mmCIF file of C-alpha atoms in Angstrom:
data_model
loop_
_atom_site.group_PDB
_atom_site.id
_atom_site.type_symbol
_atom_site.label_atom_id
_atom_site.label_comp_id
_atom_site.label_asym_id
_atom_site.label_seq_id
_atom_site.Cartn_x
_atom_site.Cartn_y
_atom_site.Cartn_z
ATOM 1 C CA MET S 1 0.000 0.000 0.000
ATOM 2 C CA GLY S 2 1.364 3.442 -0.951
ATOM 3 C CA PRO S 3 1.836 6.285 1.481
ATOM 4 C CA ASN S 4 -1.564 7.936 1.409
ATOM 5 C CA GLN S 5 -0.917 10.416 4.190
ATOM 6 C CA VAL S 6 -0.950 13.953 2.798
ATOM 7 C CA GLY S 7 1.955 15.081 4.979
ATOM 8 C CA PHE S 8 4.140 12.187 3.960
ATOM 9 C CA GLY S 9 3.505 12.580 0.230
ATOM 10 C CA SER S 10 3.939 16.356 0.267
ATOM 11 C CA ASN S 11 7.176 16.322 2.263
ATOM 12 C CA PHE S 12 8.534 13.478 0.196
ATOM 13 C CA ARG S 13 7.934 15.291 -3.106
ATOM 14 C CA ILE S 14 9.414 18.553 -1.784
ATOM 15 C CA PHE S 15 12.471 16.701 -0.495
ATOM 16 C CA ILE S 16 13.293 14.787 -3.679
ATOM 17 C CA THR S 17 12.562 17.811 -5.882
ATOM 18 C CA GLY S 18 15.140 19.909 -4.043
ATOM 19 C CA ALA S 19 17.725 17.124 -3.856
ATOM 20 C CA PHE S 20 17.410 16.182 -7.517
ATOM 21 C CA TRP S 21 17.577 19.720 -8.905
ATOM 22 C CA ILE S 22 20.465 20.791 -6.668
ATOM 23 C CA THR S 23 22.568 17.728 -7.484
ATOM 24 C CA GLY S 24 21.681 18.080 -11.166
ATOM 25 C CA TYR S 25 22.915 21.688 -11.179
ATOM 26 C CA ILE S 26 26.203 20.790 -9.472
ATOM 27 C CA ASN S 27 26.674 17.811 -11.775
ATOM 28 C CA ASN S 28 26.225 19.962 -14.887
ATOM 29 C CA SER S 29 28.776 22.510 -13.627
ATOM 30 C CA ALA S 30 31.363 19.840 -12.833
ATOM 31 C CA LEU S 31 30.818 18.031 -16.128
ATOM 32 C CA GLY S 32 31.098 21.234 -18.130
ATOM 33 C CA PHE S 33 34.384 22.152 -16.452
ATOM 34 C CA TYR S 34 35.767 18.640 -16.976
ATOM 35 C CA LEU S 35 34.859 18.566 -20.672
ATOM 36 C CA LEU S 36 36.341 22.014 -21.143
ATOM 37 C CA LEU S 37 39.675 20.641 -19.982
ATOM 38 C CA LEU S 38 39.495 17.662 -22.337
ATOM 39 C CA ARG S 39 38.039 19.254 -25.453
ATOM 40 C CA LYS S 40 41.318 19.401 -27.379
ATOM 41 C CA ASN S 41 41.862 15.654 -27.056
ATOM 42 C CA ILE S 42 38.320 14.395 -27.581
ATOM 43 C CA ALA S 43 37.861 15.974 -30.995
ATOM 44 C CA GLU S 44 40.803 13.994 -32.346
ATOM 45 C CA ASN S 45 39.992 10.659 -30.666
ATOM 46 C CA ALA S 46 40.281 7.765 -33.126
ATOM 47 C CA LEU S 47 37.511 5.850 -31.355
ATOM 48 C CA VAL S 48 34.896 8.378 -32.507
ATOM 49 C CA LYS S 49 34.307 6.501 -35.751
ATOM 50 C CA ASN S 50 32.917 3.552 -33.762
ATOM 51 C CA SER S 51 30.532 5.701 -31.741
ATOM 52 C CA GLY S 52 27.519 4.573 -33.777
ATOM 53 C CA ILE S 53 28.066 0.939 -32.772
ATOM 54 C CA TYR S 54 28.491 1.843 -29.102
ATOM 55 C CA LEU S 55 25.379 4.002 -29.361
ATOM 56 C CA LEU S 56 23.348 1.109 -30.795
ATOM 57 C CA PHE S 57 24.405 -1.421 -28.152
ATOM 58 C CA ALA S 58 23.920 1.075 -25.316
ATOM 59 C CA LEU S 59 20.414 1.926 -26.531
ATOM 60 C CA ILE S 60 19.403 -1.713 -26.959
ATOM 61 C CA SER S 61 20.654 -2.782 -23.526
ATOM 62 C CA GLY S 62 19.121 0.259 -21.834
ATOM 63 C CA LEU S 63 15.741 -0.210 -23.478
ATOM 64 C CA ILE S 64 15.637 -3.940 -22.696
ATOM 65 C CA ASN S 65 16.233 -3.143 -19.027
ATOM 66 C CA PHE S 66 13.381 -0.650 -19.221
ATOM 67 C CA LEU S 67 11.002 -3.087 -20.907
ATOM 68 C CA VAL S 68 11.362 -5.701 -18.143
ATOM 69 C CA LEU S 69 10.234 -3.199 -15.499
ATOM 70 C CA PRO S 70 6.525 -4.139 -15.764
ATOM 71 C CA ILE S 71 7.369 -7.810 -15.123
ATOM 72 C CA LEU S 72 9.617 -7.021 -12.161
ATOM 73 C CA SER S 73 6.987 -4.691 -10.696
ATOM 74 C CA HIS S 74 4.559 -7.630 -10.461
ATOM 75 C CA LEU S 75 7.126 -10.084 -9.048
ATOM 76 C CA LEU S 76 8.919 -7.893 -6.494
ATOM 77 C CA THR S 77 7.622 -5.813 -3.592
ATOM 78 C CA VAL S 78 8.217 -2.096 -3.066
ATOM 79 C CA GLU S 79 10.743 -2.973 -0.344
ATOM 80 C CA ASP S 80 12.571 -5.350 -2.731
ATOM 81 C CA ILE S 81 12.946 -2.558 -5.279
ATOM 82 C CA GLY S 82 14.181 -0.250 -2.525
ATOM 83 C CA ILE S 83 16.824 -2.741 -1.402
ATOM 84 C CA LEU S 84 17.954 -3.198 -5.004
ATOM 85 C CA GLY S 85 18.183 0.575 -5.339
ATOM 86 C CA MET S 86 20.498 0.744 -2.321
ATOM 87 C CA PHE S 87 22.436 -2.281 -3.605
ATOM 88 C CA SER S 88 22.998 -0.449 -6.879
ATOM 89 C CA ILE S 89 24.406 2.736 -5.365
ATOM 90 C CA ILE S 90 26.650 0.842 -2.909
ATOM 91 C CA ASN S 91 27.991 -1.173 -5.853
ATOM 92 C CA GLN S 92 28.742 2.060 -7.703
ATOM 93 C CA LEU S 93 30.646 3.325 -4.666
ATOM 94 C CA LEU S 94 32.691 0.173 -4.106
ATOM 95 C CA THR S 95 33.658 -0.404 -7.759
ATOM 96 C CA PRO S 96 36.088 2.558 -8.100
ATOM 97 C CA ILE S 97 37.399 2.066 -4.549
ATOM 98 C CA ILE S 98 38.224 -1.616 -5.074
ATOM 99 C CA GLY S 99 39.702 -0.966 -8.505
ATOM 100 C CA LEU S 100 41.181 2.543 -7.997
ATOM 101 C CA SER S 101 39.347 3.435 -11.239
ATOM 102 C CA MET S 102 41.754 1.023 -12.924
ATOM 103 C CA ASN S 103 39.926 1.171 -16.252
ATOM 104 C CA ALA S 104 40.824 4.865 -16.584
ATOM 105 C CA ILE S 105 44.469 4.187 -15.641
ATOM 106 C CA ILE S 106 44.788 1.388 -18.201
ATOM 107 C CA ALA S 107 43.154 3.576 -20.858
ATOM 108 C CA LYS S 108 45.629 6.381 -20.151
ATOM 109 C CA SER S 109 48.627 4.044 -20.201
ATOM 110 C CA TYR S 110 47.657 1.789 -23.090
ATOM 111 C CA TYR S 111 49.613 3.525 -25.846
ATOM 112 C CA SER S 112 52.281 5.173 -23.708
ATOM 113 C CA ARG S 113 53.803 2.153 -21.937
ATOM 114 C CA ASP S 114 55.644 -0.851 -23.325
ATOM 115 C CA ASP S 115 54.691 -3.103 -20.414
ATOM 116 C CA ILE S 116 50.928 -2.917 -20.897
ATOM 117 C CA ASN S 117 50.566 -6.734 -20.839
ATOM 118 C CA SER S 118 52.023 -6.992 -17.334
ATOM 119 C CA LEU S 119 50.326 -3.733 -16.279
ATOM 120 C CA VAL S 120 46.892 -5.243 -16.999
ATOM 121 C CA GLY S 121 47.852 -8.356 -15.028
ATOM 122 C CA SER S 122 49.107 -6.239 -12.134
ATOM 123 C CA SER S 123 45.847 -4.272 -12.145
ATOM 124 C CA GLN S 124 43.868 -7.467 -11.570
ATOM 125 C CA ILE S 125 46.204 -8.602 -8.768
ATOM 126 C CA PHE S 126 46.096 -5.174 -7.119
ATOM 127 C CA SER S 127 42.298 -4.959 -7.284
ATOM 128 C CA CYS S 128 42.154 -8.467 -5.782
ATOM 129 C CA LEU S 129 44.261 -7.332 -2.805
ATOM 130 C CA ILE S 130 42.054 -4.284 -2.219
ATOM 131 C CA PHE S 131 38.957 -6.474 -2.587
ATOM 132 C CA CYS S 132 40.202 -8.804 0.169
ATOM 133 C CA ILE S 133 40.678 -5.827 2.510
ATOM 134 C CA ILE S 134 37.243 -4.360 1.706
ATOM 135 C CA LEU S 135 35.616 -7.787 2.086
ATOM 136 C CA LEU S 136 37.239 -8.280 5.502
ATOM 137 C CA ILE S 137 35.952 -4.874 6.626
ATOM 138 C CA ALA S 138 32.451 -5.720 5.335
ATOM 139 C CA LEU S 139 32.444 -8.977 7.313
ATOM 140 C CA MET S 140 33.495 -7.173 10.502
ATOM 141 C CA LEU S 141 30.888 -4.408 10.303
ATOM 142 C CA PRO S 142 28.069 -4.626 12.871
ATOM 143 C CA SER S 143 24.651 -5.453 11.497
ATOM 144 C CA GLY S 144 23.295 -2.126 12.713
ATOM 145 C CA PHE S 145 25.598 -0.254 10.342
ATOM 146 C CA THR S 146 24.402 -2.077 7.235
ATOM 147 C CA GLU S 147 20.765 -1.792 8.300
ATOM 148 C CA ARG S 148 21.107 1.998 8.209
ATOM 149 C CA TRP S 149 21.734 1.590 4.480
ATOM 150 C CA GLY S 150 18.628 -0.557 4.112
ATOM 151 C CA ILE S 151 20.526 -3.810 3.452
ATOM 152 C CA ASN S 152 21.889 -6.746 5.460
ATOM 153 C CA GLN S 153 25.464 -7.990 5.714
ATOM 154 C CA TYR S 154 24.956 -10.753 3.138
ATOM 155 C CA THR S 155 23.842 -8.189 0.594
ATOM 156 C CA LEU S 156 26.887 -6.032 1.380
ATOM 157 C CA VAL S 157 29.261 -8.971 0.897
ATOM 158 C CA SER S 158 27.566 -9.846 -2.414
ATOM 159 C CA THR S 159 27.926 -6.226 -3.483
ATOM 160 C CA CYS S 160 31.681 -6.349 -2.736
ATOM 161 C CA VAL S 161 32.081 -9.449 -4.915
ATOM 162 C CA ILE S 162 30.078 -7.970 -7.790
ATOM 163 C CA ALA S 163 32.009 -4.674 -7.563
ATOM 164 C CA PHE S 164 35.334 -6.547 -7.717
ATOM 165 C CA ILE S 165 34.278 -8.471 -10.806
ATOM 166 C CA GLY S 166 32.789 -5.284 -12.255
ATOM 167 C CA ILE S 167 36.022 -3.268 -12.162
ATOM 168 C CA ASN S 168 37.908 -6.103 -13.858
ATOM 169 C CA ASN S 169 35.240 -6.232 -16.541
ATOM 170 C CA ALA S 170 35.527 -2.445 -16.927
ATOM 171 C CA VAL S 171 39.287 -2.753 -17.551
ATOM 172 C CA LEU S 172 38.748 -5.368 -20.264
ATOM 173 C CA LEU S 173 35.936 -3.341 -21.869
ATOM 174 C CA ALA S 174 38.295 -0.347 -21.968
ATOM 175 C CA ILE S 175 40.827 -2.511 -23.824
ATOM 176 C CA PHE S 176 38.169 -3.435 -26.402
ATOM 177 C CA GLN S 177 37.497 0.267 -26.981
ATOM 178 C CA LEU S 178 41.195 1.110 -27.252
ATOM 179 C CA GLU S 179 41.740 -1.758 -29.680
ATOM 180 C CA LYS S 180 38.765 -0.501 -31.713
ATOM 181 C CA LYS S 181 36.753 -3.668 -31.180
ATOM 182 C CA PRO S 182 33.224 -2.312 -30.676
ATOM 183 C CA PHE S 183 31.623 -5.682 -31.444
ATOM 184 C CA TYR S 184 33.588 -7.356 -28.642
ATOM 185 C CA TRP S 185 32.320 -4.562 -26.397
ATOM 186 C CA GLY S 186 28.754 -5.000 -27.621
ATOM 187 C CA ILE S 187 28.780 -8.798 -27.321
ATOM 188 C CA SER S 188 30.034 -8.472 -23.756
ATOM 189 C CA ILE S 189 27.335 -5.949 -22.798
ATOM 190 C CA MET S 190 24.503 -7.912 -24.408
ATOM 191 C CA SER S 191 25.699 -11.277 -23.049
ATOM 192 C CA SER S 192 25.809 -9.849 -19.534
ATOM 193 C CA LEU S 193 22.294 -8.466 -19.900
ATOM 194 C CA ILE S 194 20.805 -11.668 -21.333
ATOM 195 C CA ILE S 195 22.403 -13.907 -18.700
ATOM 196 C CA ASN S 196 21.424 -11.500 -15.934
ATOM 197 C CA LEU S 197 17.759 -11.415 -16.915
ATOM 198 C CA SER S 198 17.621 -15.163 -17.655
ATOM 199 C CA VAL S 199 18.976 -16.070 -14.221
ATOM 200 C CA THR S 200 16.774 -13.477 -12.502
ATOM 201 C CA PHE S 201 13.523 -14.685 -14.064
ATOM 202 C CA PHE S 202 14.441 -18.364 -13.718
ATOM 203 C CA ILE S 203 14.895 -17.905 -9.961
ATOM 204 C CA LEU S 204 11.814 -15.702 -9.590
ATOM 205 C CA PHE S 205 9.531 -18.144 -11.411
ATOM 206 C CA ASN S 206 10.996 -21.419 -10.093
ATOM 207 C CA VAL S 207 12.439 -20.660 -6.656
ATOM 208 C CA GLN S 208 10.221 -17.655 -5.895
ATOM 209 C CA MET S 209 12.971 -15.726 -4.158
ATOM 210 C CA ASN S 210 12.724 -11.986 -3.526
ATOM 211 C CA TYR S 211 15.326 -9.354 -4.430
ATOM 212 C CA TRP S 212 18.033 -12.021 -4.122
ATOM 213 C CA ALA S 213 16.997 -13.329 -7.533
ATOM 214 C CA ARG S 214 18.168 -10.037 -9.033
ATOM 215 C CA ILE S 215 21.433 -10.081 -7.060
ATOM 216 C CA PHE S 216 22.170 -13.657 -8.156
ATOM 217 C CA GLY S 217 21.468 -12.541 -11.714
ATOM 218 C CA PHE S 218 24.081 -9.793 -11.397
ATOM 219 C CA LEU S 219 26.587 -12.167 -9.779
ATOM 220 C CA ILE S 220 26.339 -15.008 -12.293
ATOM 221 C CA SER S 221 26.251 -12.682 -15.308
ATOM 222 C CA SER S 222 29.300 -10.785 -13.996
ATOM 223 C CA ILE S 223 31.340 -13.973 -13.600
ATOM 224 C CA THR S 224 30.297 -15.337 -16.993
ATOM 225 C CA THR S 225 31.006 -12.030 -18.723
ATOM 226 C CA LEU S 226 34.443 -11.801 -17.077
ATOM 227 C CA LEU S 227 35.382 -15.208 -18.509
ATOM 228 C CA LEU S 228 34.100 -14.146 -21.936
ATOM 229 C CA ASN S 229 36.014 -10.852 -21.764
ATOM 230 C CA LEU S 230 39.219 -12.658 -20.773
ATOM 231 C CA TYR S 231 38.796 -14.920 -23.793
ATOM 232 C CA PHE S 232 38.389 -11.924 -26.122
ATOM 233 C CA THR S 233 41.269 -10.055 -24.464
ATOM 234 C CA ASN S 234 43.671 -12.964 -24.978
ATOM 235 C CA LYS S 235 43.069 -12.565 -28.698
ATOM 236 C CA LEU S 236 44.299 -8.975 -28.463
ATOM 237 C CA LEU S 237 47.119 -9.209 -25.918
ATOM 238 C CA LEU S 238 48.662 -11.796 -23.615
ATOM 239 C CA ILE S 239 48.056 -10.772 -19.997
ATOM 240 C CA GLN S 240 51.111 -11.355 -17.794
ATOM 241 C CA TYR S 241 50.600 -11.723 -14.055
ATOM 242 C CA SER S 242 53.337 -10.675 -11.616
ATOM 243 C CA LEU S 243 53.728 -8.889 -8.270
ATOM 244 C CA ASN S 244 55.320 -5.708 -9.556
ATOM 245 C CA ILE S 245 55.722 -3.118 -6.792
ATOM 246 C CA SER S 246 56.424 -0.307 -9.275
ATOM 247 C CA HIS S 247 53.075 -1.029 -10.921
ATOM 248 C CA PHE S 248 51.300 -0.828 -7.570
ATOM 249 C CA ARG S 249 52.910 2.542 -6.855
ATOM 250 C CA TYR S 250 51.857 3.687 -10.315
ATOM 251 C CA PHE S 251 48.246 2.674 -9.638
ATOM 252 C CA VAL S 252 48.183 4.454 -6.277
ATOM 253 C CA ARG S 253 49.710 7.632 -7.717
ATOM 254 C CA LEU S 254 47.239 7.861 -10.609
ATOM 255 C CA GLY S 255 44.273 6.206 -8.929
ATOM 256 C CA SER S 256 44.078 8.224 -5.711
ATOM 257 C CA PRO S 257 42.838 11.441 -7.411
ATOM 258 C CA LEU S 258 40.455 9.377 -9.549
ATOM 259 C CA ILE S 259 38.900 7.857 -6.429
ATOM 260 C CA ILE S 260 38.153 11.333 -5.103
ATOM 261 C CA VAL S 261 36.496 12.287 -8.404
ATOM 262 C CA ALA S 262 34.560 9.005 -8.480
ATOM 263 C CA ILE S 263 33.302 9.448 -4.910
ATOM 264 C CA CYS S 264 32.214 13.037 -5.635
ATOM 265 C CA ASN S 265 30.330 11.911 -8.752
ATOM 266 C CA TRP S 266 28.824 9.042 -6.781
ATOM 267 C CA GLY S 267 27.660 11.475 -4.107
ATOM 268 C CA LEU S 268 25.884 13.622 -6.680
ATOM 269 C CA TYR S 269 24.184 10.540 -8.074
ATOM 270 C CA ALA S 270 23.374 8.665 -4.861
ATOM 271 C CA LEU S 271 22.724 11.204 -2.101
ATOM 272 C CA ASP S 272 19.030 11.404 -2.893
ATOM 273 C CA ARG S 273 18.455 7.707 -2.123
ATOM 274 C CA ILE S 274 20.701 7.812 0.936
ATOM 275 C CA PHE S 275 18.750 10.735 2.395
ATOM 276 C CA ILE S 276 15.429 9.096 1.590
ATOM 277 C CA GLN S 277 16.518 5.853 3.273
ATOM 278 C CA SER S 278 17.877 7.692 6.320
ATOM 279 C CA PHE S 279 14.900 9.987 6.927
ATOM 280 C CA ILE S 280 11.938 8.048 5.513
ATOM 281 C CA GLY S 281 12.763 4.371 4.988
ATOM 282 C CA ILE S 282 13.399 1.608 2.474
ATOM 283 C CA GLN S 283 9.812 1.627 1.175
ATOM 284 C CA ALA S 284 10.216 5.249 0.065
ATOM 285 C CA VAL S 285 13.456 4.279 -1.669
ATOM 286 C CA GLY S 286 11.459 1.622 -3.526
ATOM 287 C CA TYR S 287 8.955 4.183 -4.813
ATOM 288 C CA TYR S 288 11.756 6.544 -5.810
ATOM 289 C CA THR S 289 13.822 3.809 -7.488
ATOM 290 C CA MET S 290 10.853 2.709 -9.575
ATOM 291 C CA ALA S 291 10.095 6.323 -10.545
ATOM 292 C CA PHE S 292 13.760 6.793 -11.484
ATOM 293 C CA ALA S 293 13.604 3.673 -13.671
ATOM 294 C CA LEU S 294 10.345 4.802 -15.330
ATOM 295 C CA ALA S 295 11.952 8.132 -16.245
ATOM 296 C CA SER S 296 15.120 6.411 -17.451
ATOM 297 C CA PRO S 297 14.300 6.251 -21.208
ATOM 298 C CA LEU S 298 15.136 9.938 -21.422
ATOM 299 C CA LYS S 299 18.374 9.318 -19.525
ATOM 300 C CA ILE S 300 19.250 6.368 -21.771
ATOM 301 C CA ILE S 301 18.659 8.374 -24.946
ATOM 302 C CA SER S 302 20.572 11.358 -23.545
ATOM 303 C CA GLU S 303 23.636 9.351 -22.523
ATOM 304 C CA SER S 304 23.678 7.341 -25.750
ATOM 305 C CA PHE S 305 23.297 10.488 -27.831
ATOM 306 C CA SER S 306 26.167 12.115 -25.930
ATOM 307 C CA ARG S 307 28.541 9.376 -27.094
ATOM 308 C CA ALA S 308 28.074 10.531 -30.674
ATOM 309 C CA TRP S 309 27.390 14.229 -30.011
ATOM 310 C CA LEU S 310 30.410 15.241 -27.914
ATOM 311 C CA PRO S 311 33.061 14.545 -30.594
ATOM 312 C CA HIS S 312 30.919 16.437 -33.099
ATOM 313 C CA ALA S 313 30.576 19.371 -30.700
ATOM 314 C CA TYR S 314 34.296 19.655 -30.004
ATOM 315 C CA LEU S 315 35.068 19.433 -33.708
ATOM 316 C CA HIS S 316 32.863 22.515 -34.206
ATOM 317 C CA ILE S 317 34.703 24.266 -31.364
ATOM 318 C CA LYS S 318 38.033 23.438 -32.968
ATOM 319 C CA GLU S 319 36.810 24.824 -36.315
ATOM 320 C CA LYS S 320 35.443 27.932 -34.536
ATOM 321 C CA GLN S 321 31.841 27.269 -35.506
ATOM 322 C CA GLN S 322 30.430 28.076 -32.080
ATOM 323 C CA ARG S 323 27.384 29.918 -33.443
ATOM 324 C CA LYS S 324 26.319 26.914 -35.512
ATOM 325 C CA LEU S 325 26.943 24.665 -32.529
ATOM 326 C CA PHE S 326 24.820 26.962 -30.337
ATOM 327 C CA HIS S 327 21.861 26.790 -32.749
ATOM 328 C CA GLN S 328 22.147 22.999 -32.944
ATOM 329 C CA SER S 329 22.280 22.788 -29.154
ATOM 330 C CA ILE S 330 19.083 24.844 -28.858
ATOM 331 C CA LEU S 331 17.299 22.518 -31.306
ATOM 332 C CA ILE S 332 18.511 19.431 -29.473
ATOM 333 C CA PHE S 333 17.437 20.834 -26.109
ATOM 334 C CA GLY S 334 14.008 21.580 -27.608
ATOM 335 C CA ALA S 335 13.783 17.997 -28.845
ATOM 336 C CA PHE S 336 14.581 16.669 -25.366
ATOM 337 C CA VAL S 337 11.975 18.988 -23.832
ATOM 338 C CA CYS S 338 9.374 17.547 -26.230
ATOM 339 C CA MET S 339 10.435 13.977 -25.422
ATOM 340 C CA GLY S 340 10.241 14.794 -21.733
ATOM 341 C CA LEU S 341 6.720 16.167 -22.074
ATOM 342 C CA ILE S 342 5.612 13.089 -24.003
ATOM 343 C CA LEU S 343 7.149 10.734 -21.436
ATOM 344 C CA ALA S 344 5.675 12.654 -18.486
ATOM 345 C CA THR S 345 2.160 12.705 -19.987
ATOM 346 C CA VAL S 346 1.459 10.030 -22.617
ATOM 347 C CA GLY S 347 4.193 7.692 -21.365
ATOM 348 C CA LYS S 348 3.019 8.036 -17.785
ATOM 349 C CA SER S 349 -0.545 7.106 -18.795
ATOM 350 C CA VAL S 350 0.598 4.052 -20.765
ATOM 351 C CA LEU S 351 3.031 2.831 -18.119
ATOM 352 C CA SER S 352 0.408 3.120 -15.372
ATOM 353 C CA TYR S 353 -1.475 0.231 -17.041
ATOM 354 C CA LEU S 354 1.665 -1.940 -17.218
ATOM 355 C CA ILE S 355 3.263 -1.342 -13.815
ATOM 356 C CA ASP S 356 1.737 -3.033 -10.765
ATOM 357 C CA GLU S 357 -0.647 -0.750 -8.872
ATOM 358 C CA LYS S 358 1.399 -0.985 -5.669
ATOM 359 C CA PHE S 359 3.846 1.430 -7.351
ATOM 360 C CA SER S 360 1.158 4.023 -8.108
ATOM 361 C CA PHE S 361 2.895 6.578 -5.874
ATOM 362 C CA SER S 362 5.972 6.367 -8.145
ATOM 363 C CA PHE S 363 3.983 8.020 -10.941
ATOM 364 C CA GLN S 364 3.594 11.152 -8.811
ATOM 365 C CA ILE S 365 7.393 11.427 -8.608
ATOM 366 C CA MET S 366 8.114 10.505 -12.216
ATOM 367 C CA PRO S 367 7.447 13.954 -13.846
ATOM 368 C CA ILE S 368 9.911 15.605 -11.423
ATOM 369 C CA LEU S 369 12.651 13.173 -12.441
ATOM 370 C CA VAL S 370 11.832 13.569 -16.130
ATOM 371 C CA ALA S 371 12.248 17.350 -15.744
ATOM 372 C CA GLY S 372 15.579 16.756 -14.017
ATOM 373 C CA PHE S 373 16.804 14.501 -16.847
ATOM 374 C CA VAL S 374 15.838 17.147 -19.414
ATOM 375 C CA ILE S 375 17.919 19.789 -17.603
ATOM 376 C CA ASN S 376 20.745 17.331 -17.073
#
């Protein structure tokens, strides 16, 4: 049953509206400054020519995830969705910490170092050492600490494992991009998605587990995809494993600033759910997470479009065609406003027939998030 109390609903909407718009504003400012620093390099990036393939795979995987929402809404409770929402943001926090944003370090070093084969191997060993430390800490934490995040200790341990596998997959996906192998990248992404959903629905329909079905789906798909990515990577380079102290120092020197950036970005993305969990509860996180997912088509299209748009934009800046770029940007923003209006009105009406009625309160939040995605 949704929160029918007027005070609860009103305060909840005011709270998430302020949090979402403030974090969106800060995020835009930080992103703009970061891209300004990188604009000279991005316009000349050789990987731009494959952006259409990455765009296609990203759109397909994002839309498939969106299309399974109606099924999950009927099989999982509001609390289950809330726990999965907290699981997701904790995973996004642990991944760069366990891996020191190793995918970015490998990408930076790929063409500038002669020992890239052993560097990739050292990155996996180093992330394994950090994972063992993080896992030990997770096992020693009191249950009261994890409950404040809306999860139990078993979920936290599972999140650590999935984050560890995730950063290693991210390193290998970065290699595919650097080697200009977009189909390897796409096969990996789609395989992970298909295995994830297959395992999730198999468990939900046959074992009738709760949110754990989704977590097992993530775990099994992550392991399977890692093995597949290692197979593809061995076709491109031979990974050499060794305990190289100089490599570890290199990772710490380059990775420490990246962790700070990653944590700041994570905070902008995740603080809304943390505040909601802390002040209202896991059920409210469930409503918010579902609303966030229902508004996600605009986010998916925006992020996928950015992959192809950014190189084009910086090419115009390089050729001093800022006026033309400005006019195009206005048209694109207008198009996203129209898509947002359609999603918040027509889309909301259609989705309300597909999503289980226990998530009806999520539709009151959805237009706010759609507006935030448009501005973002």
